[in-house]
Amino acid sequence: GENVEQHPSTLSVQEGDSAVIKCTYSDSASNYFPWYKQELGKRPQLIIDIRSNVGEKKDQRIAVTLNKTAKHFSLHITETQPEDSAVYFCAASIRGTGRRALTFGSGTRLQVQP
Amino acid sequence: AAGVIQSPRHLIKEKRETATLKCYPIPRHDTVYWYQQGPGQDPQFLISFYEKMQSDKGSIPDRFSAQQFSDYHSELNMSSLELGDSALYFCASSIRDREAFFGQGTRLTVV
């Protein structure tokens, strides 16, 4: 099955700096890569996603890049704010089949220092 | 907008008891997923349903079972509970291949 590796496990940045979180996946059939933000004790919330026919997607301060050849995708957050502090999970799945469930990475705890 | 509703929000059970968790997906969503998240862990996929049929199975123990009913709500039944079953249980729903939205979760504590 799919295996998603995520790093770093913790990331501390100063407010206004950029943060980058990286993930790799193992199943070349995976074609959908969402990123979720989870605050303590709360539900994972989708913040951005990318499909395999696109190399990059941006939404305000958040961007995601995908390198299908290397099976690698990254989350970029610019101009970080204290409210960005949370655990971020990358995930992968295969859309268009019955195997649509998400395989999550192990998470990155982002701390934005004011 | 309507979200995924899970009940109960909190549940305390003793070892060897049974528990039933309920999930009401977003209206018109045809797919339901169940995930288990231990403390400090990533969500682990348990099982999913598409149009009331089981569509995929993950790391769901044999002691657990689930089903999706005609009104699309789903229930996760957990028997012979163990201390290690203590976790947050999330249900998520989607329309086929579109993005999945998570419910607020059920926190199960087994004592």
Short mmCIF file of N, CA and C in Angstrom, two decimals, chain A:
data_model
loop_
_atom_site.label_atom_id
_atom_site.label_comp_id
_atom_site.label_asym_id
_atom_site.label_seq_id
_atom_site.Cartn_x
_atom_site.Cartn_y
_atom_site.Cartn_z
N GLY A 1 0.82 -1.20 0.00
CA GLY A 1 0.00 0.00 0.00
C GLY A 1 0.86 1.26 0.00
N GLU A 2 0.18 2.37 -0.01
CA GLU A 2 0.86 3.66 -0.03
C GLU A 2 1.56 3.94 1.29
N ASN A 3 2.71 4.60 1.19
CA ASN A 3 3.45 5.05 2.37
C ASN A 3 3.83 6.51 2.15
N VAL A 4 3.45 7.36 3.07
CA VAL A 4 3.75 8.79 2.96
C VAL A 4 4.69 9.18 4.09
N GLU A 5 5.81 9.76 3.73
CA GLU A 5 6.75 10.23 4.73
C GLU A 5 6.77 11.75 4.73
N GLN A 6 6.81 12.33 5.91
CA GLN A 6 6.71 13.78 6.06
C GLN A 6 7.81 14.27 6.98
N HIS A 7 8.38 15.40 6.62
CA HIS A 7 9.38 16.02 7.49
C HIS A 7 9.45 17.52 7.23
N PRO A 8 9.83 18.31 8.24
CA PRO A 8 10.27 17.85 9.56
C PRO A 8 9.08 17.50 10.45
N SER A 9 9.35 16.91 11.58
CA SER A 9 8.27 16.60 12.52
C SER A 9 7.88 17.83 13.33
N THR A 10 8.83 18.72 13.55
CA THR A 10 8.53 19.99 14.20
C THR A 10 9.26 21.10 13.46
N LEU A 11 8.65 22.26 13.46
CA LEU A 11 9.21 23.40 12.74
C LEU A 11 8.84 24.67 13.50
N SER A 12 9.84 25.44 13.86
CA SER A 12 9.61 26.68 14.57
C SER A 12 10.16 27.82 13.72
N VAL A 13 9.32 28.82 13.45
CA VAL A 13 9.74 29.96 12.64
C VAL A 13 9.30 31.24 13.33
N GLN A 14 9.92 32.32 12.94
CA GLN A 14 9.52 33.63 13.44
C GLN A 14 8.37 34.16 12.58
N GLU A 15 7.50 34.90 13.22
CA GLU A 15 6.38 35.51 12.49
C GLU A 15 6.92 36.29 11.29
N GLY A 16 6.29 36.07 10.14
CA GLY A 16 6.71 36.76 8.93
C GLY A 16 7.64 35.94 8.05
N ASP A 17 8.28 34.92 8.65
CA ASP A 17 9.15 34.04 7.88
C ASP A 17 8.30 33.05 7.07
N SER A 18 8.98 32.31 6.21
CA SER A 18 8.33 31.25 5.44
C SER A 18 8.54 29.90 6.10
N ALA A 19 7.62 28.99 5.85
CA ALA A 19 7.73 27.62 6.36
C ALA A 19 7.54 26.66 5.20
N VAL A 20 8.35 25.62 5.18
CA VAL A 20 8.25 24.61 4.13
C VAL A 20 8.18 23.23 4.76
N ILE A 21 7.21 22.45 4.34
CA ILE A 21 7.03 21.08 4.82
C ILE A 21 7.07 20.17 3.60
N LYS A 22 7.80 19.07 3.73
CA LYS A 22 8.02 18.20 2.58
C LYS A 22 7.47 16.79 2.82
N CYS A 23 6.95 16.20 1.76
CA CYS A 23 6.43 14.83 1.83
C CYS A 23 6.86 14.05 0.61
N THR A 24 7.06 12.76 0.82
CA THR A 24 7.29 11.84 -0.29
C THR A 24 6.27 10.72 -0.20
N TYR A 25 5.94 10.16 -1.34
CA TYR A 25 4.99 9.05 -1.37
C TYR A 25 5.58 7.91 -2.17
N SER A 26 5.03 6.72 -1.97
CA SER A 26 5.64 5.54 -2.57
C SER A 26 4.88 4.99 -3.77
N ASP A 27 3.57 5.18 -3.80
CA ASP A 27 2.75 4.57 -4.84
C ASP A 27 2.62 5.52 -6.03
N SER A 28 3.20 5.15 -7.14
CA SER A 28 3.17 6.02 -8.32
C SER A 28 1.76 6.20 -8.87
N ALA A 29 0.82 5.37 -8.41
CA ALA A 29 -0.57 5.52 -8.85
C ALA A 29 -1.29 6.65 -8.12
N SER A 30 -0.75 7.12 -7.02
CA SER A 30 -1.39 8.21 -6.28
C SER A 30 -1.47 9.45 -7.16
N ASN A 31 -2.62 10.09 -7.13
CA ASN A 31 -2.83 11.22 -8.02
C ASN A 31 -3.51 12.41 -7.36
N TYR A 32 -3.70 12.34 -6.05
CA TYR A 32 -4.36 13.44 -5.35
C TYR A 32 -3.64 13.66 -4.02
N PHE A 33 -3.26 14.92 -3.75
CA PHE A 33 -2.40 15.21 -2.61
C PHE A 33 -2.94 16.42 -1.84
N PRO A 34 -3.72 16.18 -0.82
CA PRO A 34 -4.24 17.28 0.00
C PRO A 34 -3.35 17.56 1.20
N TRP A 35 -3.49 18.75 1.71
CA TRP A 35 -2.83 19.14 2.96
C TRP A 35 -3.91 19.55 3.96
N TYR A 36 -3.76 19.04 5.19
CA TYR A 36 -4.72 19.34 6.23
C TYR A 36 -4.01 20.05 7.39
N LYS A 37 -4.74 20.97 8.01
CA LYS A 37 -4.27 21.66 9.21
C LYS A 37 -5.13 21.18 10.37
N GLN A 38 -4.47 20.82 11.47
CA GLN A 38 -5.22 20.32 12.61
C GLN A 38 -4.76 21.02 13.88
N GLU A 39 -5.68 21.70 14.52
CA GLU A 39 -5.41 22.29 15.82
C GLU A 39 -5.73 21.26 16.89
N LEU A 40 -5.14 21.44 18.05
CA LEU A 40 -5.20 20.45 19.12
C LEU A 40 -6.64 20.05 19.44
N GLY A 41 -6.93 18.78 19.33
CA GLY A 41 -8.24 18.25 19.68
C GLY A 41 -9.34 18.54 18.68
N LYS A 42 -8.97 19.13 17.53
CA LYS A 42 -9.99 19.49 16.55
C LYS A 42 -9.84 18.65 15.29
N ARG A 43 -10.76 18.84 14.39
CA ARG A 43 -10.77 18.04 13.16
C ARG A 43 -9.70 18.51 12.20
N PRO A 44 -9.18 17.62 11.36
CA PRO A 44 -8.31 18.06 10.26
C PRO A 44 -9.13 18.90 9.28
N GLN A 45 -8.55 20.03 8.86
CA GLN A 45 -9.25 20.90 7.91
C GLN A 45 -8.40 21.04 6.66
N LEU A 46 -9.02 20.81 5.52
CA LEU A 46 -8.32 20.92 4.25
C LEU A 46 -7.92 22.37 4.00
N ILE A 47 -6.64 22.58 3.68
CA ILE A 47 -6.19 23.94 3.39
C ILE A 47 -5.83 24.13 1.92
N ILE A 48 -5.38 23.09 1.27
CA ILE A 48 -5.05 23.16 -0.14
C ILE A 48 -4.84 21.74 -0.64
N ASP A 49 -5.09 21.52 -1.91
CA ASP A 49 -4.84 20.21 -2.49
C ASP A 49 -4.32 20.37 -3.91
N ILE A 50 -3.72 19.32 -4.43
CA ILE A 50 -3.18 19.37 -5.78
C ILE A 50 -3.36 18.00 -6.43
N ARG A 51 -3.66 18.00 -7.69
CA ARG A 51 -3.81 16.74 -8.42
C ARG A 51 -2.60 16.54 -9.30
N SER A 52 -2.40 15.32 -9.75
CA SER A 52 -1.14 14.97 -10.39
C SER A 52 -0.95 15.59 -11.76
N ASN A 53 -1.99 16.20 -12.31
CA ASN A 53 -1.83 16.85 -13.62
C ASN A 53 -1.38 18.30 -13.48
N VAL A 54 -1.08 18.71 -12.25
CA VAL A 54 -0.67 20.09 -11.98
C VAL A 54 0.64 20.07 -11.20
N GLY A 55 1.54 21.00 -11.50
CA GLY A 55 2.82 21.02 -10.81
C GLY A 55 2.86 21.95 -9.61
N GLU A 56 1.97 22.95 -9.63
CA GLU A 56 1.99 23.93 -8.56
C GLU A 56 0.61 24.55 -8.42
N LYS A 57 0.26 24.87 -7.18
CA LYS A 57 -1.02 25.54 -6.93
C LYS A 57 -0.83 26.51 -5.79
N LYS A 58 -1.45 27.67 -5.90
CA LYS A 58 -1.25 28.71 -4.88
C LYS A 58 -2.60 29.27 -4.45
N ASP A 59 -2.70 29.55 -3.15
CA ASP A 59 -3.90 30.17 -2.60
C ASP A 59 -3.44 31.14 -1.53
N GLN A 60 -3.35 32.39 -1.90
CA GLN A 60 -2.91 33.47 -1.01
C GLN A 60 -1.51 33.15 -0.46
N ARG A 61 -1.38 32.92 0.84
CA ARG A 61 -0.05 32.70 1.43
C ARG A 61 0.39 31.24 1.37
N ILE A 62 -0.44 30.39 0.83
CA ILE A 62 -0.16 28.95 0.83
C ILE A 62 0.04 28.47 -0.60
N ALA A 63 1.06 27.66 -0.79
CA ALA A 63 1.32 27.07 -2.11
C ALA A 63 1.75 25.63 -1.92
N VAL A 64 1.45 24.83 -2.91
CA VAL A 64 1.89 23.43 -2.91
C VAL A 64 2.54 23.14 -4.25
N THR A 65 3.64 22.40 -4.20
CA THR A 65 4.33 21.98 -5.42
C THR A 65 4.37 20.46 -5.46
N LEU A 66 4.36 19.92 -6.65
CA LEU A 66 4.36 18.47 -6.83
C LEU A 66 5.39 18.09 -7.88
N ASN A 67 6.21 17.13 -7.56
CA ASN A 67 7.17 16.56 -8.50
C ASN A 67 6.84 15.09 -8.64
N LYS A 68 6.10 14.75 -9.70
CA LYS A 68 5.65 13.36 -9.87
C LYS A 68 6.81 12.40 -10.10
N THR A 69 7.82 12.86 -10.79
CA THR A 69 8.95 11.98 -11.09
C THR A 69 9.65 11.55 -9.80
N ALA A 70 9.85 12.52 -8.93
CA ALA A 70 10.52 12.24 -7.66
C ALA A 70 9.55 11.74 -6.60
N LYS A 71 8.24 11.77 -6.88
CA LYS A 71 7.20 11.41 -5.92
C LYS A 71 7.36 12.22 -4.64
N HIS A 72 7.34 13.52 -4.86
CA HIS A 72 7.64 14.45 -3.79
C HIS A 72 6.71 15.64 -3.91
N PHE A 73 6.13 16.10 -2.78
CA PHE A 73 5.32 17.31 -2.81
C PHE A 73 5.56 18.11 -1.54
N SER A 74 5.39 19.41 -1.65
CA SER A 74 5.75 20.31 -0.54
C SER A 74 4.69 21.36 -0.32
N LEU A 75 4.59 21.79 0.92
CA LEU A 75 3.71 22.89 1.32
C LEU A 75 4.57 24.09 1.67
N HIS A 76 4.22 25.23 1.12
CA HIS A 76 4.95 26.45 1.40
C HIS A 76 3.98 27.46 2.01
N ILE A 77 4.31 27.98 3.18
CA ILE A 77 3.52 29.03 3.80
C ILE A 77 4.40 30.27 3.91
N THR A 78 3.97 31.35 3.31
CA THR A 78 4.74 32.59 3.38
C THR A 78 4.11 33.54 4.39
N GLU A 79 4.92 34.49 4.83
CA GLU A 79 4.45 35.51 5.79
C GLU A 79 3.67 34.87 6.94
N THR A 80 4.30 33.92 7.59
CA THR A 80 3.61 33.16 8.63
C THR A 80 3.10 34.06 9.76
N GLN A 81 1.98 33.63 10.33
CA GLN A 81 1.33 34.36 11.42
C GLN A 81 1.13 33.39 12.59
N PRO A 82 1.03 33.92 13.82
CA PRO A 82 0.85 33.02 14.97
C PRO A 82 -0.32 32.06 14.81
N GLU A 83 -1.38 32.48 14.13
CA GLU A 83 -2.54 31.61 13.93
C GLU A 83 -2.27 30.47 12.96
N ASP A 84 -1.11 30.48 12.31
CA ASP A 84 -0.72 29.36 11.46
C ASP A 84 -0.20 28.19 12.31
N SER A 85 0.05 28.44 13.57
CA SER A 85 0.56 27.39 14.46
C SER A 85 -0.45 26.26 14.58
N ALA A 86 -0.02 25.06 14.25
CA ALA A 86 -0.91 23.88 14.25
C ALA A 86 -0.07 22.69 13.79
N VAL A 87 -0.72 21.54 13.70
CA VAL A 87 -0.09 20.37 13.09
C VAL A 87 -0.58 20.28 11.65
N TYR A 88 0.33 20.11 10.73
CA TYR A 88 0.00 20.01 9.32
C TYR A 88 0.27 18.58 8.84
N PHE A 89 -0.71 18.02 8.15
CA PHE A 89 -0.58 16.68 7.60
C PHE A 89 -0.64 16.74 6.08
N CYS A 90 0.28 16.06 5.43
CA CYS A 90 0.13 15.81 4.01
C CYS A 90 -0.56 14.47 3.85
N ALA A 91 -1.12 14.23 2.70
CA ALA A 91 -1.80 12.96 2.45
C ALA A 91 -1.76 12.66 0.95
N ALA A 92 -2.00 11.40 0.65
CA ALA A 92 -2.04 10.97 -0.75
C ALA A 92 -3.17 9.98 -0.92
N SER A 93 -3.76 9.98 -2.10
CA SER A 93 -4.76 8.97 -2.41
C SER A 93 -4.84 8.79 -3.92
N ILE A 94 -5.60 7.77 -4.31
CA ILE A 94 -5.78 7.47 -5.72
C ILE A 94 -7.23 7.77 -6.06
N ARG A 95 -7.43 8.85 -6.80
CA ARG A 95 -8.78 9.21 -7.20
C ARG A 95 -9.15 8.44 -8.47
N GLY A 96 -10.43 8.20 -8.63
CA GLY A 96 -10.89 7.49 -9.81
C GLY A 96 -10.94 5.99 -9.64
N THR A 97 -10.71 5.54 -8.40
CA THR A 97 -10.80 4.11 -8.10
C THR A 97 -11.52 3.95 -6.77
N GLY A 98 -11.72 2.72 -6.33
CA GLY A 98 -12.31 2.49 -5.01
C GLY A 98 -11.36 2.80 -3.87
N ARG A 99 -10.08 2.97 -4.18
CA ARG A 99 -9.07 3.19 -3.14
C ARG A 99 -8.86 4.67 -2.93
N ARG A 100 -9.92 5.38 -2.51
CA ARG A 100 -9.81 6.83 -2.41
C ARG A 100 -9.43 7.30 -1.03
N ALA A 101 -9.32 6.38 -0.09
CA ALA A 101 -9.00 6.79 1.28
C ALA A 101 -7.63 7.46 1.32
N LEU A 102 -7.48 8.38 2.23
CA LEU A 102 -6.24 9.12 2.37
C LEU A 102 -5.23 8.35 3.20
N THR A 103 -3.99 8.35 2.74
CA THR A 103 -2.87 7.90 3.57
C THR A 103 -2.15 9.16 4.02
N PHE A 104 -2.05 9.33 5.32
CA PHE A 104 -1.48 10.55 5.87
C PHE A 104 0.00 10.40 6.17
N GLY A 105 0.70 11.53 6.09
CA GLY A 105 2.04 11.59 6.64
C GLY A 105 1.95 11.70 8.15
N SER A 106 3.09 11.69 8.81
CA SER A 106 3.12 11.64 10.27
C SER A 106 2.90 13.00 10.92
N GLY A 107 2.81 14.06 10.13
CA GLY A 107 2.48 15.36 10.67
C GLY A 107 3.70 16.22 10.98
N THR A 108 3.51 17.52 10.87
CA THR A 108 4.54 18.52 11.23
C THR A 108 3.90 19.51 12.18
N ARG A 109 4.49 19.64 13.34
CA ARG A 109 4.00 20.63 14.30
C ARG A 109 4.70 21.94 14.01
N LEU A 110 3.94 22.91 13.51
CA LEU A 110 4.49 24.23 13.17
C LEU A 110 4.19 25.19 14.31
N GLN A 111 5.24 25.84 14.77
CA GLN A 111 5.11 26.86 15.81
C GLN A 111 5.61 28.18 15.23
N VAL A 112 4.74 29.18 15.19
CA VAL A 112 5.12 30.49 14.70
C VAL A 112 5.29 31.40 15.91
N GLN A 113 6.51 31.85 16.10
CA GLN A 113 6.84 32.69 17.26
C GLN A 113 6.53 34.15 16.95
N PRO A 114 5.75 34.81 17.81
CA PRO A 114 5.42 36.24 17.55
C PRO A 114 6.65 37.12 17.63
#
